[in-house]
Each structure stands twice: as C-alpha cells, then as structure tokens.
DNA sequence: CGACCCCTATTCCTATTCGGAATAGTAGTC
DNA sequence: GACTACTATTCCGAATAGGAATAGGGGTCG
C-alpha cells in the first residue's frame, strides 16, 4: 500500500495529471473553476501546505522560473501513487452538506413563506451553477472523445449537469407540495 | 443579528427542536441515522464541544438524571436563535465531496475496467443507502401530514430518496457510455 | 454468581480543513 | 506616476474529522 495522503492531496495531483505546470495560485483557480462542482475547492493555505507535503514526498516537483515563482508538475512517482490509490482503495460514498435540506428539516420553526423563498432562491442558484458548469463543459469540446485528454472530465461535467437538473426538479416538486399544503 | 454559530451547532439545535431530551451519545446516533443523508454527521468530539458551547450560550439546557448522565433540551432562546438564523441569513449552496466523480475525473490514469468497477460498486452503495433512508422514511408515516411534527422531515427524506434515484440513473448512464466507448 | 460482551457516556488526541486576510510584488491602464 | 487589479505566498485561529481511550453499566450465559 502506498503512503497515505488526505484526499485533497490526490485531488491536487489529479489536476496536475492533465499536463500543465501550475503555481499554487493557478491550482486554486483551476480547482475553483472545474473541481468545485463535485469536490469542495481547498482553501489557499491548504493548497500550499499540501504542495509542500507532495513535494517532500517526491510526488510533485517544483520548477522555479526567472522571477522566483514556483510552478509544480506531477512526477512519475506522483502519477503512480494516484493510480495505486485509485486501484487499491475503495472510493467511498459522497459526503454532502446540504444547507437547504437542513433548513427544510427545521421548517416547522418558521412560516412556510420563508421556506418557499429559500427553495425558490435555491432553484435560481442551481440555474446559475448549471450555467457555469455548462460553460466549463463547452470548453472541453474537441478534446473529449474516448482516448482524448478531456474525455473523463467531460463525463464528470455531464454528471454535474444532470445532478443540477435533478436537484432543480426535486426542489420544484417540494415547492409544489408545500403550495398544495396551504398557506 | 443573532450570535454566530457553526452550522453544525444549528444542526444539533435543529435535532433538538423535535422535542426529545437527548444525551450527546443519543444526538450522535440520531445524526447518524437521520441527518447523514444531507448533512455529514458530526464527530463524537464535535458533538460534545458543540453542546458545551450551546449550553454556555443558554441555547440548550442540560438536565442530569439520577446516574449523572446529562440530557440536553433546547431552550426558548435556542429555538429563537435557529428561527432567526433561518429567516435572516441565506442558506447557501450545498457543498459536496464526491469521491466517485473525483476518481472518474482521473480515469485516464487507470484502465476503464477499474473505473467501471468503481461505478458498479457506487450503484450498489446507492441502493443500500436508499434502503436505509426508505426505512427512516417509513418510520415517519403517520406523523408526516402538513402541520404534523414530521412533515418537514418527510419532505427532506423524499428529497434524499429522489437524489439517490437520480445518482443511480446518472451512474448507470455513465457506465453505458463507457461501455459504448470500447474496452 | 462471575465472566464476558456489548452498549452507553464522555474525554482526549492529532491531523486536516476552512476561510480567507495579510503581506508583498508586478503588470496594465489612465 | 498613480492607481487598480492580479499574482504569489504565508499566516492565523477556529472548525472539523475520526475515532480511540477510558470508564461504567446492563444483559446473557455457563
């Protein structure tokens, strides 16, 4: 069994497997744009402390440019460690923190109008998130066929789009049920 | 604006608003059984440190029984703080850590059979989680009509069931797409 | 009745995560 | 040259995670 990393370490390695050499700042941006739909984007401090650990273990290599900026690339060992993690350990079940569902649970503490307003707002937020992800998905076109670099990211993006559609349907159904309930 | 609590504090208060007086251990059990489908169940240590904070702020009251065990009940102020949190602050968007999607993203690092096996396992795990939640849902029947105590929990449980169904569909679709792609 | 096992109850421990803010430098625009 | 925004990294304290450790009690079995 390879060495243990927090999952976020594997996630950052994963982002680097697409070939780019990135600064910590760019990694954070990349995570904010693409990964945040299915894995919480790590905090800035975590990115840098994780890069330090990955570098210490030889899983990434830092390359300094002329101005002293460090860019990171994954090493062959890093790639192997991710591959091993994927083949030797179970993925595990998704972990969700759903504040809308949490507040819906406690709906008995407020009037129904407050809860309906929250659901309506959530539907809007879902639409906005879906637009963002659709834009990311559109950026993959042309390199998303099987065997191409972005094939798997396109499967993940399609998953996210379908998830947003499903959530919107469920939220609207819940709104309808609440409206049928009376005031 | 009321005082600030971590969301888990509100979540624990929320569990207590259903009327029971619970020990920390029972709260953890309750969270493990009912809340874990839409909010990660807090760690044991976190339950107790959170209860201490809620107690310090007068949001819960500890009642010791004969054997020295402490049970907690929400206070009127605690109920008011939750109500205010729900009406005065936005819910926010769900936060997801989806290890299956994360590994799917990195599918280019392993053979397709590994990724398909992970998706198949996830479908099984979804079915098991759905069975668990269906059981919780069944336990609400009889007290889940509008105006009744478990109405909102039943809406949340229905949401979770629909979410699991949707995830299973998406996972199966992804499996089909991968099979159509070749070996 | 004692041994054993499991459950209940709470504290303890370390590592990770969070959420940027703070700090510093650079590039582009006006 | 001033200003703004971006890039790059470190810093900080709090929250979360994940139980394990510790201790006590109840139920079952021989």
Short mmCIF file of C-alpha atoms in Angstrom, two decimals, chain B residues 75-171:
data_model
loop_
_atom_site.label_atom_id
_atom_site.label_comp_id
_atom_site.label_asym_id
_atom_site.label_seq_id
_atom_site.Cartn_x
_atom_site.Cartn_y
_atom_site.Cartn_z
CA UNK B 75 -34.33 26.37 25.32
CA UNK B 76 -36.76 29.02 24.10
CA UNK B 77 -33.75 31.16 23.28
CA UNK B 78 -32.20 28.34 21.33
CA UNK B 79 -35.37 27.93 19.30
CA UNK B 80 -35.43 31.66 18.63
CA UNK B 81 -31.78 31.67 17.50
CA UNK B 82 -32.47 28.90 14.99
CA UNK B 83 -35.57 30.69 13.72
CA UNK B 84 -33.60 33.87 13.30
CA UNK B 85 -30.76 32.09 11.53
CA UNK B 86 -33.28 30.63 9.12
CA UNK B 87 -35.06 33.89 8.39
CA UNK B 88 -32.17 36.37 8.48
CA UNK B 89 -29.32 34.59 6.70
CA UNK B 90 -29.10 32.89 3.31
CA UNK B 91 -28.95 29.11 3.27
CA UNK B 92 -26.03 28.89 0.88
CA UNK B 93 -25.27 26.33 -1.76
CA UNK B 94 -24.66 22.67 -0.94
CA UNK B 95 -21.08 21.52 -0.51
CA UNK B 96 -20.26 18.15 -1.99
CA UNK B 97 -17.29 15.85 -1.71
CA UNK B 98 -17.91 13.22 -4.35
CA UNK B 99 -15.00 10.75 -4.41
CA UNK B 100 -16.55 8.77 -7.29
CA UNK B 101 -16.67 11.86 -9.51
CA UNK B 102 -13.16 12.79 -8.39
CA UNK B 103 -11.80 9.41 -9.45
CA UNK B 104 -13.83 9.45 -12.64
CA UNK B 105 -12.06 12.69 -13.50
CA UNK B 106 -8.75 10.88 -13.25
CA UNK B 107 -9.96 7.88 -15.18
CA UNK B 108 -7.20 8.40 -17.72
CA UNK B 109 -4.73 7.09 -15.14
CA UNK B 110 -6.23 3.61 -14.88
CA UNK B 111 -7.84 1.14 -17.23
CA UNK B 112 -11.53 1.51 -17.94
CA UNK B 113 -12.35 -1.72 -16.08
CA UNK B 114 -11.22 -0.16 -12.78
CA UNK B 115 -13.44 2.86 -13.35
CA UNK B 116 -16.40 0.69 -14.35
CA UNK B 117 -15.94 -1.45 -11.23
CA UNK B 118 -15.99 1.71 -9.09
CA UNK B 119 -19.22 2.89 -10.74
CA UNK B 120 -20.83 -0.51 -10.29
CA UNK B 121 -19.87 -0.50 -6.63
CA UNK B 122 -21.26 3.01 -6.24
CA UNK B 123 -24.60 1.88 -7.70
CA UNK B 124 -24.69 -0.85 -5.06
CA UNK B 125 -23.83 1.62 -2.30
CA UNK B 126 -26.59 3.93 -3.54
CA UNK B 127 -29.08 1.08 -3.36
CA UNK B 128 -28.02 0.32 0.22
CA UNK B 129 -28.24 3.98 1.25
CA UNK B 130 -31.63 4.21 -0.39
CA UNK B 131 -32.85 1.19 1.58
CA UNK B 132 -31.62 2.82 4.82
CA UNK B 133 -33.34 6.09 4.01
CA UNK B 134 -36.55 4.34 2.90
CA UNK B 135 -36.62 2.74 6.33
CA UNK B 136 -36.20 6.11 8.02
CA UNK B 137 -38.95 7.50 5.77
CA UNK B 138 -41.29 4.66 6.64
CA UNK B 139 -40.81 5.50 10.30
CA UNK B 140 -42.22 8.98 9.71
CA UNK B 141 -45.53 7.76 8.32
CA UNK B 142 -48.48 8.67 10.45
CA UNK B 143 -46.97 11.95 11.64
CA UNK B 144 -45.92 13.43 8.31
CA UNK B 145 -49.01 15.34 7.20
CA UNK B 146 -48.84 19.15 6.95
CA UNK B 147 -48.95 20.60 10.42
CA UNK B 148 -47.66 17.39 11.95
CA UNK B 149 -44.27 17.08 13.62
CA UNK B 150 -42.56 15.05 10.91
CA UNK B 151 -43.96 16.83 7.87
CA UNK B 152 -40.73 18.64 7.06
CA UNK B 153 -38.52 15.63 7.81
CA UNK B 154 -40.68 13.68 5.36
CA UNK B 155 -40.07 16.30 2.65
CA UNK B 156 -36.33 16.02 3.33
CA UNK B 157 -36.42 12.22 3.25
CA UNK B 158 -38.31 12.30 -0.06
CA UNK B 159 -35.67 14.64 -1.41
CA UNK B 160 -32.93 12.23 -0.41
CA UNK B 161 -34.71 9.27 -2.00
CA UNK B 162 -35.10 11.19 -5.24
CA UNK B 163 -31.44 12.21 -5.10
CA UNK B 164 -30.31 8.60 -4.69
CA UNK B 165 -32.53 7.55 -7.63
CA UNK B 166 -31.09 10.30 -9.77
CA UNK B 167 -27.49 9.43 -8.86
CA UNK B 168 -28.10 5.79 -9.73
CA UNK B 169 -29.51 6.77 -13.12
CA UNK B 170 -26.55 9.04 -13.83
CA UNK B 171 -24.03 6.41 -12.72
#
